[in-house]
């Protein structure tokens, strides 16, 4: 591997944020080098055929409502690079203890009808909620996905506020998930749907702000769906890579950046082991905050307050994932009225609360809340006709102090991992008797495996840091560094550790690229340096 000696910018890490940042810089005419530690691009947006050659598995993430809504990704025109979204017949289904389903369908009439069947009147309440969202939701999404303070989108949202109920609406957005929709709906279906989606972040259901993420996801589900890339998650990353290269960018994989070089308080370049690449403009780091601060840039090179504040940085919980190749679709005892792509498995709202409390207490949940992807149901290209490529995942503590359901240690050695995977699988078997007989192959990805495949998934966490309010917006990743800029000139944090955090939307990368470009407009380009030996 021979790297260029000098470029305008280096982007470290080809996750979705790094790919968006690299595309934006290439569009601006910058000579940009994208360095990726793994053998292929994509970060946590990749797919593989390790489980079975005929089955495509999404190694990490799978459903992308935020990407489909994102102004950082949709304008890239990825269709030109062979990219296409696919949708399952139904967006989402929650399977309850008795096997009955709470369903979200992209057809509003169908969702409303199903809610009415459960509790008369809830269909109309759902339509009212969706109507309210249609008026203000897109401005809220824009405000969320632009750098703080999001002046333009906020102004647009403020103008629309009186039409959706003014302060009552603001209060609803800030409410805990437990309370967000309690008054409007007589049945429990919407509350369960909202709570399950709220738990995609790691905020307790009774904490302020937890309702917003749940509401955001279910409203995106209703208005956009939870789409997947045709052919596997990796197709999204490959299309972004191909676009970047077509616009003059260079990508090098198997190139782990081991150090960012600082000269006179400025990012001067990066080391990939013993090779040095000098930058004329900037280094954008799609790396976890814990790796940027203290490792790629040592604490001695940073103001003392950074070390102090990073000591208080909190990770989000770890993830434990199991992938399956199935000889036939999941044999649901009570089949859902419409086949969903995403499935949640929890007996009840109360069980979700208990599971989360066990997680927060450092215990491996007794009855883990399962997220499931029925991938071939969503995209028939994922495995042969009549089969199903499928996964389940759940969260476990970063530091395991106990096991609420038995005697697992959290060491995640083979025995521990197999037994926990069995606990998760039993939950599916209870809902779908005969499930285990359909398993052709199963792959377990413990928190340690996830981190080995993507260094940003520190301890198996997937959001680049907790989503709790005290580590969001201006406090992300740490107070005082709530923008893409860092204390080092020319160095930008471009990963999910920056605002607005986890999920595939590319906004963290876009914010970093915009900050670098804005700064460059104010400063002259550094002269091309004379070749020196490295
Ligand atoms: C199991 C799982 C399921 C998920 N499900 C969803 C989902 O369904 N929908 C959704 O929207 N989000 C989901 N997410 C979250 C989403 O994938 C992440 O928030 C998103 O990928 C973050 O993007 P990123 O670019 O910041 O980091 P990443 O995607 O983690 O990419 C970072 C990249 O940087 C590289 N890198 C790190 N350090 C270096 C270095 N020193 N040198 C060179 N390269 C380096 C890594 O190898 C990696 O390729 C999921 C995540 C996981 C793990």
Coordinates of C-alpha atoms and ligand atoms in Angstrom, one line a residue:
X1 CA 0.0 0.0 0.0
X2 CA 1.5 3.3 -1.1
X3 CA -0.2 6.4 0.1
X4 CA -0.1 9.8 -1.5
X5 CA 2.4 12.1 0.2
X6 CA 0.2 15.1 0.4
X7 CA -3.5 15.9 -0.1
X8 CA -6.0 18.7 0.7
X9 CA -7.8 16.5 3.3
X10 CA -7.8 13.1 4.9
X11 CA -11.0 11.5 6.1
X12 CA -10.3 8.8 8.7
X13 CA -12.9 6.0 8.6
X14 CA -15.3 5.1 5.8
X15 CA -18.5 4.7 7.8
X16 CA -21.6 6.6 6.5
X17 CA -20.4 9.8 8.2
X18 CA -16.9 9.5 6.7
X19 CA -18.3 8.7 3.3
X20 CA -20.7 11.7 3.4
X21 CA -17.9 14.0 4.5
X22 CA -15.5 12.7 1.8
X23 CA -18.2 13.2 -0.9
X24 CA -18.8 16.7 0.3
X25 CA -15.1 17.6 0.2
X26 CA -14.7 16.1 -3.2
X27 CA -17.7 18.0 -4.5
X28 CA -15.9 21.2 -3.4
X29 CA -12.9 20.3 -5.5
X30 CA -10.7 19.1 -2.6
X31 CA -8.1 16.5 -3.3
X32 CA -9.4 14.0 -0.6
X33 CA -8.1 10.7 0.7
X34 CA -10.4 8.4 2.6
X35 CA -8.5 5.9 4.8
X36 CA -10.3 2.9 6.2
X37 CA -8.9 0.4 8.7
X38 CA -11.1 -2.5 7.6
X39 CA -10.8 -4.4 4.3
X40 CA -13.8 -2.7 2.9
X41 CA -15.7 0.6 3.3
X42 CA -19.0 1.0 5.2
X43 CA -18.3 0.9 8.9
X44 CA -21.5 -0.4 10.5
X45 CA -23.2 -0.3 7.1
X46 CA -21.9 -3.5 5.5
X47 CA -23.2 -6.9 4.4
X48 CA -21.4 -10.2 4.0
X49 CA -22.0 -13.8 3.0
X50 CA -20.0 -15.5 5.8
X51 CA -23.0 -17.3 7.2
X52 CA -23.9 -19.1 4.0
X53 CA -22.8 -18.3 0.4
X54 CA -26.4 -18.0 -0.7
X55 CA -27.4 -15.6 2.1
X56 CA -26.6 -11.9 2.4
X57 CA -26.4 -10.9 6.0
X58 CA -26.3 -7.2 7.1
X59 CA -23.4 -7.4 9.5
X60 CA -24.6 -4.5 11.7
X61 CA -27.3 -2.0 10.8
X62 CA -30.1 -2.8 8.4
X63 CA -33.1 -0.4 8.2
X64 CA -32.5 3.2 7.2
X65 CA -35.5 5.6 7.7
X66 CA -33.0 8.4 8.8
X67 CA -30.9 7.9 5.6
X68 CA -34.0 8.1 3.4
X69 CA -35.0 11.4 5.2
X70 CA -31.5 12.9 5.3
X71 CA -30.5 15.9 3.4
X72 CA -26.9 14.8 3.7
X73 CA -27.5 11.5 1.8
X74 CA -30.5 11.9 -0.5
X75 CA -29.0 14.7 -2.6
X76 CA -26.0 12.5 -3.4
X77 CA -28.1 10.9 -6.2
X78 CA -27.0 7.4 -5.4
X79 CA -29.4 5.8 -7.8
X80 CA -26.9 6.8 -10.5
X81 CA -24.5 4.4 -8.8
X82 CA -26.9 1.4 -8.9
X83 CA -28.5 2.1 -5.5
X84 CA -32.2 1.3 -4.8
X85 CA -34.4 1.2 -1.7
X86 CA -36.7 -1.8 -0.9
X87 CA -39.6 -1.9 1.4
X88 CA -41.3 -4.8 3.3
X89 CA -45.0 -5.2 2.9
X90 CA -45.4 -3.7 6.4
X91 CA -42.9 -1.3 8.1
X92 CA -42.9 -2.7 11.5
X93 CA -44.7 -5.2 13.8
X94 CA -44.5 -5.6 17.6
X95 CA -45.2 -9.2 18.7
X96 CA -46.9 -9.3 22.2
X97 CA -47.0 -12.1 24.8
X98 CA -50.3 -13.6 23.4
X99 CA -48.8 -13.5 19.9
X100 CA -51.0 -10.6 18.8
X101 CA -49.5 -7.8 16.7
X102 CA -49.2 -4.0 16.8
X103 CA -48.5 -3.0 13.2
X104 CA -47.3 0.0 11.3
X105 CA -48.0 0.1 7.6
X106 CA -47.0 2.7 5.1
X107 CA -50.6 2.9 4.0
X108 CA -52.1 5.2 6.5
X109 CA -55.6 3.7 6.0
X110 CA -54.3 0.3 6.9
X111 CA -52.5 1.5 10.1
X112 CA -55.5 3.4 11.2
X113 CA -57.9 0.5 10.5
X114 CA -55.7 -1.9 12.6
X115 CA -55.6 0.6 15.4
X116 CA -59.3 1.0 15.3
X117 CA -59.8 -2.7 15.5
X118 CA -57.8 -2.7 18.7
X119 CA -59.5 0.3 20.2
X120 CA -62.2 2.3 18.4
X121 CA -61.2 5.9 18.0
X122 CA -57.4 5.2 18.0
X123 CA -57.4 5.2 14.1
X124 CA -58.7 8.8 14.1
X125 CA -56.2 9.8 16.8
X126 CA -53.4 8.3 14.7
X127 CA -54.5 10.2 11.6
X128 CA -54.4 13.4 13.7
X129 CA -50.9 12.7 14.9
X130 CA -49.7 11.9 11.4
X131 CA -51.3 15.1 10.1
X132 CA -49.6 17.2 12.8
X133 CA -46.3 15.5 11.9
X134 CA -46.7 16.2 8.2
X135 CA -46.9 19.9 9.0
X136 CA -43.9 20.2 11.2
X137 CA -41.9 16.9 11.1
X138 CA -39.7 17.7 8.1
X139 CA -38.6 21.0 9.6
X140 CA -37.8 19.1 12.9
X141 CA -35.8 16.5 11.1
X142 CA -33.8 19.3 9.3
X143 CA -33.2 21.0 12.7
X144 CA -32.0 17.8 14.2
X145 CA -29.6 17.0 11.4
X146 CA -27.9 20.4 10.9
X147 CA -25.2 21.9 13.1
X148 CA -26.3 23.5 16.4
X149 CA -27.7 26.1 16.6
X150 CA -29.9 25.1 13.6
X151 CA -31.1 28.6 12.9
X152 CA -32.8 28.2 9.5
X153 CA -34.7 24.9 10.2
X154 CA -35.6 26.1 13.7
X155 CA -37.1 29.3 12.3
X156 CA -39.1 27.3 9.8
X157 CA -40.3 25.0 12.6
X158 CA -41.2 28.0 14.8
X159 CA -43.4 29.5 12.1
X160 CA -45.3 26.2 11.8
X161 CA -45.6 25.7 15.6
X162 CA -48.9 27.5 16.1
X163 CA -50.5 25.2 13.5
X164 CA -49.7 22.1 15.5
X165 CA -50.7 23.3 18.9
X166 CA -47.8 25.7 19.9
X167 CA -46.4 25.0 23.4
X168 CA -48.5 21.9 23.9
X169 CA -46.7 20.4 20.9
X170 CA -43.3 21.4 22.4
X171 CA -44.3 19.8 25.7
X172 CA -45.3 16.6 23.9
X173 CA -41.9 16.4 22.2
X174 CA -40.1 16.8 25.5
X175 CA -42.2 14.3 27.4
X176 CA -41.0 10.9 28.4
X177 CA -42.0 8.1 26.0
X178 CA -44.3 6.8 28.8
X179 CA -46.4 9.9 28.6
X180 CA -46.1 11.2 25.0
X181 CA -49.3 9.7 23.6
X182 CA -51.1 8.5 26.7
X183 CA -53.9 11.0 26.5
X184 CA -54.7 10.7 22.8
X185 CA -55.0 6.9 22.5
X186 CA -57.4 4.7 24.5
X187 CA -55.6 1.4 23.6
X188 CA -52.0 0.4 24.4
X189 CA -50.8 -0.2 20.8
X190 CA -49.3 3.1 20.0
X191 CA -47.6 3.4 23.4
X192 CA -46.0 0.0 22.8
X193 CA -44.9 1.0 19.3
X194 CA -43.5 4.3 20.6
X195 CA -41.7 2.7 23.6
X196 CA -40.0 0.0 21.5
X197 CA -38.7 2.6 19.0
X198 CA -37.7 5.0 21.8
X199 CA -35.4 2.2 23.1
X200 CA -33.3 2.4 20.0
X201 CA -31.7 5.2 22.0
X202 CA -30.6 4.4 25.5
X203 CA -32.9 6.8 27.4
X204 CA -35.2 5.4 30.1
X205 CA -38.8 5.5 29.0
X206 CA -39.7 7.7 32.0
X207 CA -37.0 10.3 31.2
X208 CA -37.7 13.6 29.5
X209 CA -36.9 13.6 25.8
X210 CA -37.3 9.8 25.4
X211 CA -40.6 10.3 23.6
X212 CA -39.1 12.4 20.8
X213 CA -37.0 9.6 19.3
X214 CA -39.8 7.1 19.5
X215 CA -42.2 9.5 17.8
X216 CA -39.6 10.5 15.2
X217 CA -39.1 6.9 14.2
X218 CA -42.7 5.9 14.1
X219 CA -43.6 9.0 12.1
X220 CA -40.8 8.4 9.7
X221 CA -42.0 4.8 9.5
X222 CA -45.5 6.0 8.6
X223 CA -44.4 8.7 6.1
X224 CA -41.3 7.2 4.6
X225 CA -41.1 3.5 5.8
X226 CA -38.0 1.7 7.1
X227 CA -36.3 1.0 3.8
X228 CA -33.3 -1.3 3.1
X229 CA -30.8 -1.1 0.3
X230 CA -31.5 -3.7 -2.4
X231 CA -28.8 -6.4 -2.3
X232 CA -27.6 -5.6 1.3
X233 CA -26.7 -2.8 3.6
X234 CA -23.3 -2.6 2.0
X235 CA -24.8 -1.4 -1.2
X236 CA -25.4 2.0 0.4
X237 CA -21.8 2.3 1.4
X238 CA -20.5 1.1 -2.0
X239 CA -22.7 3.6 -3.8
X240 CA -21.3 6.4 -1.7
X241 CA -17.8 5.1 -2.3
X242 CA -18.3 4.9 -6.1
X243 CA -19.7 8.4 -6.2
X244 CA -16.7 9.7 -4.2
X245 CA -14.2 8.0 -6.5
X246 CA -16.2 9.2 -9.6
X247 CA -15.7 12.8 -8.2
X248 CA -12.0 12.4 -8.0
X249 CA -11.6 11.0 -4.4
X250 CA -9.2 8.2 -3.4
X251 CA -10.1 5.4 -1.0
X252 CA -7.5 3.1 0.7
X253 CA -8.8 0.2 2.8
X254 CA -6.7 -1.9 5.3
X255 CA -5.2 1.5 6.2
X256 CA -5.6 2.1 10.0
X257 CA -4.6 5.6 11.0
X258 CA -2.4 5.2 14.0
X259 CA -1.7 8.9 14.8
X260 CA -2.7 12.4 13.8
X261 CA 0.3 14.6 13.6
X262 CA 0.0 18.0 15.2
X263 CA 2.3 20.9 14.2
X264 CA 2.0 24.3 15.9
X265 CA -1.5 23.5 17.1
X266 CA -2.7 22.4 13.7
X267 CA -3.5 19.0 12.2
X268 CA -0.5 18.5 9.8
X269 CA -1.3 15.0 8.6
X270 CA -1.8 11.4 9.6
X271 CA 0.3 8.3 10.1
X272 CA -0.8 4.9 8.8
X273 CA 1.8 3.0 10.8
X274 CA 5.0 4.3 9.4
X275 CA 3.6 6.1 6.3
X276 CA 2.9 9.8 6.6
X277 CA 0.3 11.7 4.6
X278 CA 0.5 15.5 4.9
X279 CA -2.7 17.6 4.6
X280 CA -2.9 21.1 3.2
X281 CA -6.4 21.7 4.6
X282 CA -7.9 19.4 7.2
X283 CA -8.2 16.0 8.8
X284 CA -11.8 14.8 9.4
X285 CA -12.1 11.9 11.9
X286 CA -15.0 9.5 11.6
X287 CA -13.7 7.8 14.7
X288 CA -15.1 7.3 18.2
X289 CA -14.5 10.3 20.6
X290 CA -12.6 8.0 22.9
X291 CA -10.2 7.1 20.1
X292 CA -9.7 10.7 18.8
X293 CA -9.1 12.2 22.2
X294 CA -6.3 10.5 24.1
X295 CA -5.2 8.1 21.4
X296 CA -4.9 9.5 17.8
X297 CA -4.3 12.9 19.5
X298 CA -2.7 12.4 22.9
X299 CA -4.0 14.2 25.9
X300 CA -0.7 16.0 26.2
X301 CA -1.4 17.6 22.8
X302 CA -4.8 18.8 24.0
X303 CA -6.0 21.4 26.5
X304 CA -6.1 19.9 30.0
X305 CA -9.9 20.3 30.2
X306 CA -10.4 17.7 27.4
X307 CA -8.9 14.9 29.5
X308 CA -11.0 16.0 32.5
X309 CA -14.2 16.1 30.5
X310 CA -13.5 12.8 28.6
X311 CA -13.3 11.1 32.0
X312 CA -17.0 11.8 32.2
X313 CA -17.9 10.6 28.7
X314 CA -20.5 7.8 28.8
X315 CA -20.9 5.1 26.3
X316 CA -24.3 3.7 25.2
X317 CA -25.0 0.0 26.1
X318 CA -23.4 -2.9 24.3
X319 CA -25.1 -4.8 21.5
X320 CA -25.4 -8.6 21.1
X321 CA -26.5 -9.8 17.7
X322 CA -27.4 -13.2 16.2
X323 CA -27.7 -13.7 12.4
X324 CA -29.6 -16.6 10.8
X325 CA -29.9 -18.3 7.5
X326 CA -33.4 -20.0 7.6
X327 CA -34.7 -22.7 5.3
X328 CA -38.2 -20.9 5.4
X329 CA -39.7 -17.7 6.8
X330 CA -40.3 -17.4 10.6
X331 CA -43.3 -19.7 11.4
X332 CA -45.2 -17.2 13.5
X333 CA -47.9 -19.0 15.6
X334 CA -50.2 -16.0 15.0
X335 CA -49.1 -14.7 11.6
X336 CA -49.0 -10.9 11.3
X337 CA -51.8 -9.4 9.2
X338 CA -49.1 -7.9 6.9
X339 CA -45.5 -9.2 6.8
X340 CA -43.2 -6.6 8.6
X341 CA -39.5 -6.0 7.9
X342 CA -38.7 -4.9 11.4
X343 CA -40.1 -6.8 14.4
X344 CA -39.9 -6.1 18.1
X345 CA -40.4 -8.8 20.6
X346 CA -41.5 -7.8 24.2
X347 CA -44.4 -9.1 26.1
X348 CA -45.7 -5.7 27.2
X349 CA -44.8 -2.1 27.9
X350 CA -44.0 -3.1 31.5
X351 CA -41.6 -5.8 30.3
X352 CA -39.7 -3.1 28.3
X353 CA -39.4 -1.0 31.4
X354 CA -38.1 -3.9 33.5
X355 CA -35.6 -5.0 30.8
X356 CA -34.2 -1.5 30.5
X357 CA -34.0 -1.2 34.3
X358 CA -32.0 -4.4 34.4
X359 CA -29.7 -3.1 31.7
X360 CA -29.1 0.2 33.6
X361 CA -28.3 -1.8 36.8
X362 CA -25.6 -3.7 34.9
X363 CA -27.5 -6.9 34.6
X364 CA -28.0 -9.0 31.5
X365 CA -31.7 -8.9 31.0
X366 CA -33.7 -11.9 32.0
X367 CA -36.2 -11.4 29.1
X368 CA -34.2 -9.4 26.5
X369 CA -36.1 -7.0 24.3
X370 CA -35.5 -8.3 20.8
X371 CA -35.2 -6.3 17.6
X372 CA -35.5 -8.5 14.6
X373 CA -35.0 -8.0 10.8
X374 CA -36.8 -10.2 8.3
X375 CA -34.5 -9.3 5.5
X376 CA -35.7 -11.5 2.6
X377 CA -39.3 -10.5 3.4
X378 CA -38.1 -6.9 2.9
X379 CA -35.7 -7.5 -0.1
X380 CA -36.2 -10.8 -1.9
X381 CA -32.6 -10.6 -3.3
X382 CA -31.1 -11.4 0.1
X383 CA -31.6 -15.2 -0.1
X384 CA -33.1 -17.9 -2.3
X385 CA -36.8 -18.1 -2.9
X386 CA -38.7 -19.5 0.1
X387 CA -35.9 -18.9 2.6
X388 CA -35.2 -16.0 5.0
X389 CA -32.1 -14.1 5.9
X390 CA -32.9 -12.8 9.4
X391 CA -31.2 -11.4 12.5
X392 CA -32.1 -10.5 16.1
X393 CA -30.2 -8.2 18.4
X394 CA -30.6 -6.9 21.9
X395 CA -28.6 -4.7 24.4
X396 CA -26.5 -5.9 27.2
X397 CA -24.5 -3.8 29.8
X398 CA -21.1 -2.4 28.9
X399 CA -19.9 -3.6 32.4
X400 CA -21.8 -6.7 33.4
X401 CA -22.4 -6.9 37.1
X402 CA -24.8 -9.8 37.1
X403 CA -27.4 -11.8 35.1
X404 CA -31.1 -11.2 35.9
X405 CA -31.9 -14.5 34.1
X406 CA -29.3 -17.0 35.2
X407 CA -25.6 -17.2 35.6
X408 CA -24.0 -15.7 32.6
X409 CA -20.8 -13.8 33.3
X410 CA -20.7 -11.3 30.4
X411 CA -17.2 -12.5 29.5
X412 CA -18.8 -13.5 26.2
X413 CA -16.6 -16.5 25.7
X414 CA -18.0 -19.2 23.5
X415 CA -20.1 -20.8 26.3
X416 CA -21.5 -17.5 27.6
X417 CA -22.3 -16.3 24.1
X418 CA -24.0 -19.5 23.0
X419 CA -26.1 -19.6 26.2
X420 CA -27.2 -16.0 25.8
X421 CA -28.0 -16.5 22.1
X422 CA -30.1 -19.5 23.1
X423 CA -32.0 -17.2 25.6
X424 CA -32.7 -14.8 22.8
X425 CA -33.7 -17.5 20.4
X426 CA -36.1 -19.1 22.9
X427 CA -38.1 -15.9 22.8
X428 CA -38.5 -16.3 19.1
X429 CA -39.3 -20.0 19.4
X430 CA -42.1 -19.2 21.9
X431 CA -43.8 -16.9 19.3
X432 CA -42.9 -19.1 16.4
X433 CA -42.8 -22.8 17.3
X434 CA -40.6 -24.8 14.9
X435 CA -38.3 -21.8 14.4
X436 CA -35.2 -23.7 15.4
X437 CA -35.8 -26.5 13.0
X438 CA -35.5 -23.9 10.1
X439 CA -32.0 -22.8 11.1
X440 CA -29.5 -23.6 8.4
X441 CA -26.8 -21.6 10.0
X442 CA -26.4 -19.1 12.9
X443 CA -23.7 -16.6 13.7
X444 CA -23.2 -14.9 17.0
X445 CA -21.7 -11.4 17.1
X446 CA -20.8 -10.5 20.7
X447 CA -19.9 -6.9 21.7
X448 CA -16.3 -7.9 21.3
X449 CA -16.9 -9.3 17.8
X450 CA -18.7 -6.1 16.8
X451 CA -15.8 -3.9 18.0
X452 CA -13.2 -6.2 16.2
X453 CA -15.1 -5.5 12.9
X454 CA -15.5 -1.8 13.5
X455 CA -13.3 0.0 16.0
X456 CA -16.0 2.7 16.5
X457 CA -18.4 0.2 18.1
X458 CA -16.4 0.6 21.4
X459 CA -17.4 -2.1 23.8
X460 CA -20.2 -3.1 21.4
X461 CA -21.9 0.3 21.6
X462 CA -23.6 1.5 18.5
X463 CA -24.4 5.2 18.9
X464 CA -20.9 6.7 19.5
X465 CA -21.9 7.6 23.1
X466 CA -25.0 7.7 25.2
X467 CA -28.0 9.5 23.7
X468 CA -29.0 10.9 27.1
X469 CA -29.8 14.6 27.1
X470 CA -26.7 15.5 29.1
X471 CA -24.5 14.2 26.3
X472 CA -26.5 15.6 23.4
X473 CA -26.4 18.7 21.2
X474 CA -23.9 21.2 22.7
X475 CA -22.8 18.6 25.2
X476 CA -21.8 16.0 22.5
X477 CA -19.3 14.5 22.9
X478 CA -18.3 16.7 25.9
X479 CA -19.3 20.1 27.1
X480 CA -17.4 22.8 25.3
X481 CA -16.8 20.7 22.2
X482 CA -20.4 20.5 20.9
X483 CA -19.5 21.3 17.3
X484 CA -17.5 19.4 14.7
X485 CA -14.4 21.6 15.4
X486 CA -11.9 20.4 17.9
X487 CA -9.3 22.3 20.0
X488 CA -6.8 21.5 17.2
X489 CA -7.0 23.7 14.1
X490 CA -7.9 21.8 11.0
X491 CA -9.1 18.7 12.9
X492 CA -12.8 17.9 12.9
X493 CA -14.8 15.1 14.6
X494 CA -17.1 13.6 11.9
X495 CA -18.5 10.4 13.6
X496 CA -21.6 9.6 15.5
X497 CA -19.8 10.7 18.7
X498 CA -20.6 14.3 17.4
X499 CA -24.0 15.9 17.2
X500 CA -26.6 14.6 16.2
X501 CA -25.3 11.2 17.2
X502 CA -26.0 7.6 16.1
X503 CA -28.0 6.2 13.2
X504 CA -27.3 6.4 9.5
X505 CA -28.0 9.9 8.4
X506 CA -24.5 11.2 7.5
X507 CA -25.2 14.5 9.3
X508 CA -22.2 14.3 11.6
X509 CA -20.0 13.8 8.5
X510 CA -21.7 16.6 6.6
X511 CA -21.4 19.0 9.6
X512 CA -17.7 18.3 9.8
X513 CA -17.1 18.8 6.1
X514 CA -19.1 22.1 6.1
X515 CA -17.1 23.3 9.1
X516 CA -13.8 22.5 7.3
X517 CA -14.9 24.2 4.1
X518 CA -16.2 27.3 5.9
X519 CA -12.9 27.6 7.8
X520 CA -10.9 27.2 4.5
X521 CA -12.8 30.0 2.9
X522 CA -11.3 32.3 5.6
X523 CA -7.8 31.0 5.3
X524 CA -5.3 30.6 2.5
X525 CA -4.4 27.1 1.3
X526 CA -1.1 25.9 2.7
X527 CA 1.5 25.7 -0.1
X528 CA 2.3 22.3 -1.5
X529 CA 5.3 21.2 0.5
X530 CA 8.5 20.0 -1.1
X531 CA 8.9 16.2 -1.1
X532 CA 10.7 15.0 2.0
X533 CA 11.7 11.5 3.0
X534 CA 9.3 9.9 5.5
Ligands
LIG1 C1 -25.7 -3.9 15.3 C2 -26.1 -2.5 14.8 C3 -27.3 -2.2 14.3 C4 -27.7 -0.9 13.9 N1 -28.9 -0.7 13.3 C5 -29.1 0.5 12.8 C6 -30.2 0.7 11.9 O1 -30.9 -0.3 11.6 N2 -30.4 1.9 11.4 C7 -29.6 3.0 11.6 O2 -29.8 4.1 11.1 N3 -28.5 2.8 12.4 C8 -28.2 1.6 13.0 N4 -27.1 1.4 13.7 C9 -26.2 2.6 14.0 C10 -25.4 3.1 12.8 O3 -24.9 2.0 12.1 C11 -24.2 3.9 13.3 O4 -24.8 5.0 14.1 C12 -23.5 4.5 12.1 O5 -22.9 3.5 11.3 C13 -22.4 5.5 12.6 O6 -21.7 5.9 11.5 P1 -20.2 6.4 11.6 O7 -19.8 6.8 10.2 O8 -20.2 7.5 12.6 O9 -19.4 5.2 12.2 P2 -19.2 3.7 11.7 O10 -20.3 3.3 10.8 O11 -18.9 2.9 12.9 O12 -17.9 3.8 10.8 C14 -16.6 4.1 11.3 C15 -15.5 3.6 10.4 O13 -14.3 4.2 10.8 C16 -13.3 3.2 10.7 N5 -12.2 3.6 11.6 C17 -12.2 3.7 12.9 N6 -11.0 4.1 13.4 C18 -10.2 4.1 12.3 C19 -8.8 4.4 12.1 N7 -8.0 4.8 13.2 N8 -8.3 4.4 10.9 C20 -9.0 4.1 9.8 N9 -10.4 3.8 9.9 C21 -10.9 3.8 11.1 C22 -14.0 1.9 11.1 O14 -13.3 0.8 10.6 C23 -15.4 2.1 10.4 O15 -15.3 1.6 9.1 C24 -26.7 0.1 14.1 C25 -25.4 -0.1 14.6 C26 -25.1 -1.4 15.0 C27 -23.7 -1.7 15.5

